[in-house]
mmCIF file of C-alpha atoms and ligand atoms in Angstrom:
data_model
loop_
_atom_site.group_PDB
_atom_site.id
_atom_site.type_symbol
_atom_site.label_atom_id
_atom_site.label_comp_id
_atom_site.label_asym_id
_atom_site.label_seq_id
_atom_site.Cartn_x
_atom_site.Cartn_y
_atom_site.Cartn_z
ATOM 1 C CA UNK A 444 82.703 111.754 105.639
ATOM 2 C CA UNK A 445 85.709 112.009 103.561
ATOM 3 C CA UNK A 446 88.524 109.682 104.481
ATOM 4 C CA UNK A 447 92.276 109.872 103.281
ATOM 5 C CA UNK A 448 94.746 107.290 102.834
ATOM 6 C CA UNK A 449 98.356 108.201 102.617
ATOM 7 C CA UNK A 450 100.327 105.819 101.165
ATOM 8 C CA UNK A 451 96.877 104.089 100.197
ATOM 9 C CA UNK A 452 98.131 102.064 97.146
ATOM 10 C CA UNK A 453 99.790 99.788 99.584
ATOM 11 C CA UNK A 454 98.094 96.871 101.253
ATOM 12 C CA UNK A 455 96.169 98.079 104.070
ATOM 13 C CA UNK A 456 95.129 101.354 102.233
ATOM 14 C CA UNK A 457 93.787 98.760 99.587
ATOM 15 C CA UNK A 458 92.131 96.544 102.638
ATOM 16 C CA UNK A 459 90.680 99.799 104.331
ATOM 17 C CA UNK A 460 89.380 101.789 100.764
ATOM 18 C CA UNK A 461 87.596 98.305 99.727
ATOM 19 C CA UNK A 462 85.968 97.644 103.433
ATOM 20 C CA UNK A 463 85.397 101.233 103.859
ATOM 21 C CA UNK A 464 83.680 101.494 100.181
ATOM 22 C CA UNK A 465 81.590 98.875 100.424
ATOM 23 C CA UNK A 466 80.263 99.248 103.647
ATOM 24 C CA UNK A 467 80.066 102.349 104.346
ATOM 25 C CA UNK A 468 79.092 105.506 102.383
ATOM 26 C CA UNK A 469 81.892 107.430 102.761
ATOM 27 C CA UNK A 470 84.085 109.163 100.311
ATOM 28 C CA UNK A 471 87.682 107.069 100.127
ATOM 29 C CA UNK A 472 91.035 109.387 99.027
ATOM 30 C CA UNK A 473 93.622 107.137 98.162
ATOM 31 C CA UNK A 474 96.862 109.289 98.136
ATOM 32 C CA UNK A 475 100.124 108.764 96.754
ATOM 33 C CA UNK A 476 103.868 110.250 96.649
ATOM 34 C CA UNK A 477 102.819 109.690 93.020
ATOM 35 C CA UNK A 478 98.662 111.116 91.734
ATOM 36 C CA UNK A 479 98.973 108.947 88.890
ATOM 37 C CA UNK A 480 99.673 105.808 91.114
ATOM 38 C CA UNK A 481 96.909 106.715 93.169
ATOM 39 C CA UNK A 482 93.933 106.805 90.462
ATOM 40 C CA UNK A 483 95.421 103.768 88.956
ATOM 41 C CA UNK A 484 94.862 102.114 92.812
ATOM 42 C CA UNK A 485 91.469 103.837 93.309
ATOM 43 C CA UNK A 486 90.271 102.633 89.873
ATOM 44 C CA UNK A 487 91.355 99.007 90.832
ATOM 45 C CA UNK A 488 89.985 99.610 94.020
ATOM 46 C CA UNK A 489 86.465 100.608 92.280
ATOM 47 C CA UNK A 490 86.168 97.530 90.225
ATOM 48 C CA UNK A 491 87.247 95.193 93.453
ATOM 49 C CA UNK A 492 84.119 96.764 95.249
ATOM 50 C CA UNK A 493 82.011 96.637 92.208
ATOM 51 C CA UNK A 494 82.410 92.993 91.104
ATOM 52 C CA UNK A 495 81.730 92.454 94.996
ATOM 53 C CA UNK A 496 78.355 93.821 94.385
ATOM 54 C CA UNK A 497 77.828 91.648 91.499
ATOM 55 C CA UNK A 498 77.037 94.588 89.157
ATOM 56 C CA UNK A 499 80.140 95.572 86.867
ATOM 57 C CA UNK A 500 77.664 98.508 85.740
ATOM 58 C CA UNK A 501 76.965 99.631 88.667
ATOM 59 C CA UNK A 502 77.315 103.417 89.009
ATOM 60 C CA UNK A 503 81.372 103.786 90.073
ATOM 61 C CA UNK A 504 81.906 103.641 93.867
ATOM 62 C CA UNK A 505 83.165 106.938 95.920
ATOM 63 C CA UNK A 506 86.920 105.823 95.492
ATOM 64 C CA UNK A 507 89.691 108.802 93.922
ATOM 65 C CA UNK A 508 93.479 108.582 93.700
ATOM 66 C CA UNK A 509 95.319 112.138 94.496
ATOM 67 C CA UNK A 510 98.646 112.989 95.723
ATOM 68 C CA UNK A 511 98.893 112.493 99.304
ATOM 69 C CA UNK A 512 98.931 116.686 99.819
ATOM 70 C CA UNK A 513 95.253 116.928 98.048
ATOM 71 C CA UNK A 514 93.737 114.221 99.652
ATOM 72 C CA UNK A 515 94.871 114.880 103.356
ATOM 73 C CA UNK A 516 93.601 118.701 102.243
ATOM 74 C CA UNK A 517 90.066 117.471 100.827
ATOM 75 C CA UNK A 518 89.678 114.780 103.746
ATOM 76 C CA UNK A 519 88.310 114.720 107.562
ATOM 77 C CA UNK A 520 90.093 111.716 108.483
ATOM 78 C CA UNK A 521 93.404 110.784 107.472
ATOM 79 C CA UNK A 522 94.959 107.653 107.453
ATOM 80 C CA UNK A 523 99.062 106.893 107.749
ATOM 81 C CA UNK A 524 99.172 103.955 105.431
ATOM 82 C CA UNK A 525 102.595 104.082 104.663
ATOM 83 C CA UNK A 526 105.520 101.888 106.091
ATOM 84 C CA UNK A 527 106.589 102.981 109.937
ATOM 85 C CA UNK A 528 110.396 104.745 109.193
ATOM 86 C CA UNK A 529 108.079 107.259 106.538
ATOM 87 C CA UNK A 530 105.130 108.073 108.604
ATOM 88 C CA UNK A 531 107.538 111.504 109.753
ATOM 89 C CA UNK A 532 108.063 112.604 105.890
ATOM 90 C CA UNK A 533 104.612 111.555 104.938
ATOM 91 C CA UNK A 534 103.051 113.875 108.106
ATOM 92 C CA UNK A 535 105.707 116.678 107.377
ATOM 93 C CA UNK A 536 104.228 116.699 103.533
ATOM 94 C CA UNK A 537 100.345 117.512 104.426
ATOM 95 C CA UNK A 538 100.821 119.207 108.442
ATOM 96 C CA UNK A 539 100.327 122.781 106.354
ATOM 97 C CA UNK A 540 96.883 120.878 105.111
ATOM 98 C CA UNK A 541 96.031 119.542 108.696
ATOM 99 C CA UNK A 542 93.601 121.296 111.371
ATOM 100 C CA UNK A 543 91.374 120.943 114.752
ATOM 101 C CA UNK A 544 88.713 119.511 112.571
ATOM 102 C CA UNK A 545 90.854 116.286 111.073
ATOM 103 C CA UNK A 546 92.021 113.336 112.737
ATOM 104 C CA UNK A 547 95.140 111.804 112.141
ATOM 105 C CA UNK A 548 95.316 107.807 112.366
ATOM 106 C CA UNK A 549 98.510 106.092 112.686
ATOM 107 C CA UNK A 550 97.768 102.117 111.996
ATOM 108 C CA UNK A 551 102.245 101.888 111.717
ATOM 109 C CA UNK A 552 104.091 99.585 113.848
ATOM 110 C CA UNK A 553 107.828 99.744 113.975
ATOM 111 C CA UNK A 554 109.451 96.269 113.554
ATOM 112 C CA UNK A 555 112.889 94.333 113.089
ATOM 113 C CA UNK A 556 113.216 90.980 111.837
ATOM 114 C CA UNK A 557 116.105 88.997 113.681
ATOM 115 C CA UNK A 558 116.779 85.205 113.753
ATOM 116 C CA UNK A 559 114.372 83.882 116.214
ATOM 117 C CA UNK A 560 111.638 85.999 114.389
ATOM 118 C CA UNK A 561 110.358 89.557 114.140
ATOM 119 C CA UNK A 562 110.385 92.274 117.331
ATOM 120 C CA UNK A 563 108.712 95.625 118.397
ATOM 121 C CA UNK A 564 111.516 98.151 117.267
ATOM 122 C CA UNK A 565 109.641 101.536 118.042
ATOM 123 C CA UNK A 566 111.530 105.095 116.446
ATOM 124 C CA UNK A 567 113.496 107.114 119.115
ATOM 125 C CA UNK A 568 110.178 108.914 120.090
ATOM 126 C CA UNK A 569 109.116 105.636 121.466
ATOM 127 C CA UNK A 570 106.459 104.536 119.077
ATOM 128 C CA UNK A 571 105.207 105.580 115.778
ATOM 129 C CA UNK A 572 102.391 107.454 117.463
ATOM 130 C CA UNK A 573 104.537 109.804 119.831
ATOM 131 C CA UNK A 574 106.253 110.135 116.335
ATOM 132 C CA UNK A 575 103.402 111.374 114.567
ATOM 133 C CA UNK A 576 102.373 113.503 117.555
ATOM 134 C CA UNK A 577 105.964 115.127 117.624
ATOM 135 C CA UNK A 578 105.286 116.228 113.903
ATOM 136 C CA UNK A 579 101.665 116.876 114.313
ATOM 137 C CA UNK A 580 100.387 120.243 114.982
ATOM 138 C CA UNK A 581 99.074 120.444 118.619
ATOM 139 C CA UNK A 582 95.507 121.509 117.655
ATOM 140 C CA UNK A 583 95.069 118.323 115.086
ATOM 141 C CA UNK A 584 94.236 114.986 117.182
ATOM 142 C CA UNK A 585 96.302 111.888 116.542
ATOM 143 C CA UNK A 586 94.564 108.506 117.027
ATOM 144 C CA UNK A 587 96.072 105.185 116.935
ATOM 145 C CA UNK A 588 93.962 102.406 115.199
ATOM 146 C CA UNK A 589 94.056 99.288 113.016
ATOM 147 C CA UNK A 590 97.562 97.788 113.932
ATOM 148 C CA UNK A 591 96.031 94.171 114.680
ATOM 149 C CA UNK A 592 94.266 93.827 111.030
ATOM 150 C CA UNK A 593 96.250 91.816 108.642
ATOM 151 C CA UNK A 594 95.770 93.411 104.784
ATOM 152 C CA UNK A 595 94.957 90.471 103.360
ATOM 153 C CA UNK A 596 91.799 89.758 105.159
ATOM 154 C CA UNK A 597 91.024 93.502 105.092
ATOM 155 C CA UNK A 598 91.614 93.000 100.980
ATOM 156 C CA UNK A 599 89.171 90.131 100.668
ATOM 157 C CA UNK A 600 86.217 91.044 100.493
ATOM 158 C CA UNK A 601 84.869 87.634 100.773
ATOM 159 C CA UNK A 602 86.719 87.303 104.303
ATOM 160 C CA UNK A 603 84.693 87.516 107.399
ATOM 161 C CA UNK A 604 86.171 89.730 109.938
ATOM 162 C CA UNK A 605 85.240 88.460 113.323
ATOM 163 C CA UNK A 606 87.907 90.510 114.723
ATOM 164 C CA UNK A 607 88.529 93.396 117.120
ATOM 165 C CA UNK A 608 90.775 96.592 116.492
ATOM 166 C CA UNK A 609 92.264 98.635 119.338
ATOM 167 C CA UNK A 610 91.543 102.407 119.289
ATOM 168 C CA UNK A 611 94.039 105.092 121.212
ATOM 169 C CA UNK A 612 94.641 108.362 121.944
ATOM 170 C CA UNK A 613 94.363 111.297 124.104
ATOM 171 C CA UNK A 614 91.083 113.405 122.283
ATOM 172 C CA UNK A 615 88.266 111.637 123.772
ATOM 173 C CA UNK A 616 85.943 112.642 120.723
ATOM 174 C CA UNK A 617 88.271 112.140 118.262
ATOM 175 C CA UNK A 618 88.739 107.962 119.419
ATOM 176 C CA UNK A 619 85.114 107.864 119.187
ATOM 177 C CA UNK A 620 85.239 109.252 115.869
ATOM 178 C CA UNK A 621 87.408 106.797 114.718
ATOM 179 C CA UNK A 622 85.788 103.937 116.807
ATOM 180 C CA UNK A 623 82.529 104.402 115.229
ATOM 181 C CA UNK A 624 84.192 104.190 111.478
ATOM 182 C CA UNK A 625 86.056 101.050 112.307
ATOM 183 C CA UNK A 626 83.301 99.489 113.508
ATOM 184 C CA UNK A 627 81.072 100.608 110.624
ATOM 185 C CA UNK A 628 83.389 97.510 108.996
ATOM 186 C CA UNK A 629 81.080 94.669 109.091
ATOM 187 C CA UNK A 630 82.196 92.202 111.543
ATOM 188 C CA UNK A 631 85.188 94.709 112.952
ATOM 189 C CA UNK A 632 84.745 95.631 116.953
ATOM 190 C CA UNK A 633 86.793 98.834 118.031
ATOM 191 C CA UNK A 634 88.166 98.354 121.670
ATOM 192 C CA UNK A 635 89.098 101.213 123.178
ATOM 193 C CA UNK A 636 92.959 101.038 124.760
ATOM 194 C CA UNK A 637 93.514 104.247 126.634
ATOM 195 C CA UNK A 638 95.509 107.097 125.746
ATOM 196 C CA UNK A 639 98.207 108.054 123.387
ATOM 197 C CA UNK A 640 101.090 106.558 126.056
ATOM 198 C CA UNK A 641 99.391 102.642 125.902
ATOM 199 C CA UNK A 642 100.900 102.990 121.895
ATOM 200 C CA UNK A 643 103.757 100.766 122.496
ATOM 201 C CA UNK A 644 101.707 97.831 123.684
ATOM 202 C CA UNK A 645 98.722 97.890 120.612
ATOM 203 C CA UNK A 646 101.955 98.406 118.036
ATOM 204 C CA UNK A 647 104.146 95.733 119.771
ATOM 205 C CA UNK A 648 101.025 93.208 119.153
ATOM 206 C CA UNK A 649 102.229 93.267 114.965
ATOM 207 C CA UNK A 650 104.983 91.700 115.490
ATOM 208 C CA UNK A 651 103.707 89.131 117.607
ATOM 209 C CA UNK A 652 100.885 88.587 115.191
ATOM 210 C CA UNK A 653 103.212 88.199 112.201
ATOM 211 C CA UNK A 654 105.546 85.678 114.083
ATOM 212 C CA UNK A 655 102.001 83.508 114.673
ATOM 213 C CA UNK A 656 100.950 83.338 111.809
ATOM 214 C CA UNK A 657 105.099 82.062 110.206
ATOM 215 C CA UNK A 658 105.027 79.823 112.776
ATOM 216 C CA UNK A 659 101.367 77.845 112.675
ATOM 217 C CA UNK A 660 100.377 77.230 109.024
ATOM 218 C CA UNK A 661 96.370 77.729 109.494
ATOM 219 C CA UNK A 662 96.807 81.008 111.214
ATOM 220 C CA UNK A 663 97.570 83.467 107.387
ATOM 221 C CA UNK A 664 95.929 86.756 108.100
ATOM 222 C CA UNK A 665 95.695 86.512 111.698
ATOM 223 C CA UNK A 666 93.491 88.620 113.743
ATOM 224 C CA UNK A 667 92.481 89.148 117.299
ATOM 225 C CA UNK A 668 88.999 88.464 119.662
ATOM 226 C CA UNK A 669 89.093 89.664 122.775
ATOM 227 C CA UNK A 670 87.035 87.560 124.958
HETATM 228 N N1 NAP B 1816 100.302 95.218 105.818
HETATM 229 C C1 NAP B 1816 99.571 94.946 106.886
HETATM 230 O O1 NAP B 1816 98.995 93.836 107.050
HETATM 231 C C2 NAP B 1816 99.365 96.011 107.945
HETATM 232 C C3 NAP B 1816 98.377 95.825 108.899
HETATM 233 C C4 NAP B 1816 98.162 96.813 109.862
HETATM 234 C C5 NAP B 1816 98.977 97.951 109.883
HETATM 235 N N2 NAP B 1816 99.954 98.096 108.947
HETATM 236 C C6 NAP B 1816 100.752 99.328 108.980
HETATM 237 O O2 NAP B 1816 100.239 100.125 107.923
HETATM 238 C C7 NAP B 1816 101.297 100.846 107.300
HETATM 239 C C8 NAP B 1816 101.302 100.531 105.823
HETATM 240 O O3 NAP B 1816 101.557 99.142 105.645
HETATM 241 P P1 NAP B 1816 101.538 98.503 104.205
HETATM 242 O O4 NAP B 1816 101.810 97.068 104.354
HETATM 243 O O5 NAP B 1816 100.300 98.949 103.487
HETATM 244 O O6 NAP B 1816 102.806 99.234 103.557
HETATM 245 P P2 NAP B 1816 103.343 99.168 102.061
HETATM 246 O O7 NAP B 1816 102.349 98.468 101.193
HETATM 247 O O8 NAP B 1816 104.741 98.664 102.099
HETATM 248 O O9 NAP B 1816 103.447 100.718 101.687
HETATM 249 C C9 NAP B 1816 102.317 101.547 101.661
HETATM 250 C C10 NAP B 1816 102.604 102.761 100.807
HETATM 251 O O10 NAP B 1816 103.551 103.606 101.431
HETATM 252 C C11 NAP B 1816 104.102 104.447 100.436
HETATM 253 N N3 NAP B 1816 105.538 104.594 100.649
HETATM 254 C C12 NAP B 1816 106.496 103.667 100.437
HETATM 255 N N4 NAP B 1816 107.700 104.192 100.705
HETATM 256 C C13 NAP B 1816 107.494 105.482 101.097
HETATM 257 C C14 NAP B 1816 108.356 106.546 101.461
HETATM 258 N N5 NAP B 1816 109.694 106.416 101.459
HETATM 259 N N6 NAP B 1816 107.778 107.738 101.802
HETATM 260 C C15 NAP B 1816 106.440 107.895 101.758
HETATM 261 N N7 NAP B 1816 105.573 106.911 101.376
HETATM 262 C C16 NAP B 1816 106.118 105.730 101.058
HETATM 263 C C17 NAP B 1816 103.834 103.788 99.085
HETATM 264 O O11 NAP B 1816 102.872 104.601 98.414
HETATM 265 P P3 NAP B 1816 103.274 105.533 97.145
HETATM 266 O O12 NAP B 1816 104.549 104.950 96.561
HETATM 267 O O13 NAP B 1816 102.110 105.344 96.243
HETATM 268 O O14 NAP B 1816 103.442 106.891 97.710
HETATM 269 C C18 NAP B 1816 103.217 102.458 99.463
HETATM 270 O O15 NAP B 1816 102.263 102.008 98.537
HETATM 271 C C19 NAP B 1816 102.592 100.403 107.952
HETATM 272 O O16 NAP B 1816 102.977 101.419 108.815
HETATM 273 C C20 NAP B 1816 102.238 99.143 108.707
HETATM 274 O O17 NAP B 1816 102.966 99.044 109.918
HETATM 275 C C21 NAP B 1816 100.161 97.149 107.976
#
């Protein structure tokens, strides 16, 4: 499978191309507004997952950098990486690239920081997901996944996961697409948390996630077990 990640020179297209490389044998796309940017990441990206194998030699793991257009275009599944007030340019850029066969993840959560500490602050459409549907063409399915993973774990590779995502949206096959490639992240469980309308209540669990981990100094790169 080939995955995309738009906006993936940020941090959790880093902490998703690294996991996804080294366990898994798909193909990573990192996009980019910027193609240069992105083979730069992808190269860094390919010598994070090869000094994790111990073998600097080794043969160059499955991990390009293209602008965001080519790799939604070359890709099956596409990822949103990029920050929650952009996903609506970012989608508008590739939608021309986009059909039945793709699915569209949204991992965004919108958020406001205020005094007592950051809060859910969904777009007008009511979260980032009825966002990307909005700009989505009907046909292409639009999945909601990875808003509980905190980049830095996802970036080190020497980090056990332990930790559950929750998976959404309204095209039965296409969540079970997407469950079955978060979960082939060793140590990541894929929960399944209804349909596209339960997206305000897996985004709004960023924020609270964030605020734990400022507030209790043992809890950096927080995740979530659902027991
Ligand atoms: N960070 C986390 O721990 C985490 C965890 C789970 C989910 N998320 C969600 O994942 C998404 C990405 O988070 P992140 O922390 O990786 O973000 P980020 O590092 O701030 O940005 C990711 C990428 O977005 C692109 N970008 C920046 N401004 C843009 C614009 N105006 N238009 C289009 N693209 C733009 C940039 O790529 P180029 O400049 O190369 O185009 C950037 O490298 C967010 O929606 C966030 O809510 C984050």
């Amino acid at each position: 499978m080939r995955i995309a990640l738009l906006g993936g020179t940020g941090d959790v297209g880093e902490g998703l191309a690294v996991r996804w490389r080294r366990d898994t044998d798909h193909e990573v796309l990192v996009g980019s507004r910027d193609p240069e940017r992105a083979r730069a990441a992808a190269e860094t990206y390919a010598d994070t997952v090869r000094a994790d194998a111990g073998d600097e030699t080794a043969v160059s793991p499955e991990i390009a950098g293209y602008a965001n257009e080519m790799a939604a275009d070359r890709a099956d599944v596409i990822v949103l990486a990029v920050p929650p007030y952009h996903v609506a340019d970012t989608v508008d850029a590739v939608t021309d690239r986009l059909d039945e066969e793709n699915v569209l993840v949204t991992p965004a959560a919108g958020m406001q920081r205020g005094e007592d500490g950051f809060s859910y602050h969904p777009p007008g459409a009511g979260s980032v997901a009825a966002l990307v549907r909005e700009h989505t063409p009907e046909s292409v399915p639009v999945v909601g996944a990875f808003h509980n993973l905190a980049a830095g774990r996802l970036a080190d590779l020497d980090a056990a996961m332990g930790i559950d995502t929750l998976v959404f949206g309204d095209d039965e096959a296409a969540v079970s697409r997407i469950v079955r490639l978060a979960e082939e992240i060793d140590g990541l469980r894929a929960l399944r948390a209804g349909g596209l309308g339960v997206a305000p209540e897996v985004e709004s669990l960023t924020p609270l996630l964030i605020n734990l981990a400022h507030e209790n100094d043992d809890l950096t790169d927080l995740g979530v077990r659902f027991h």
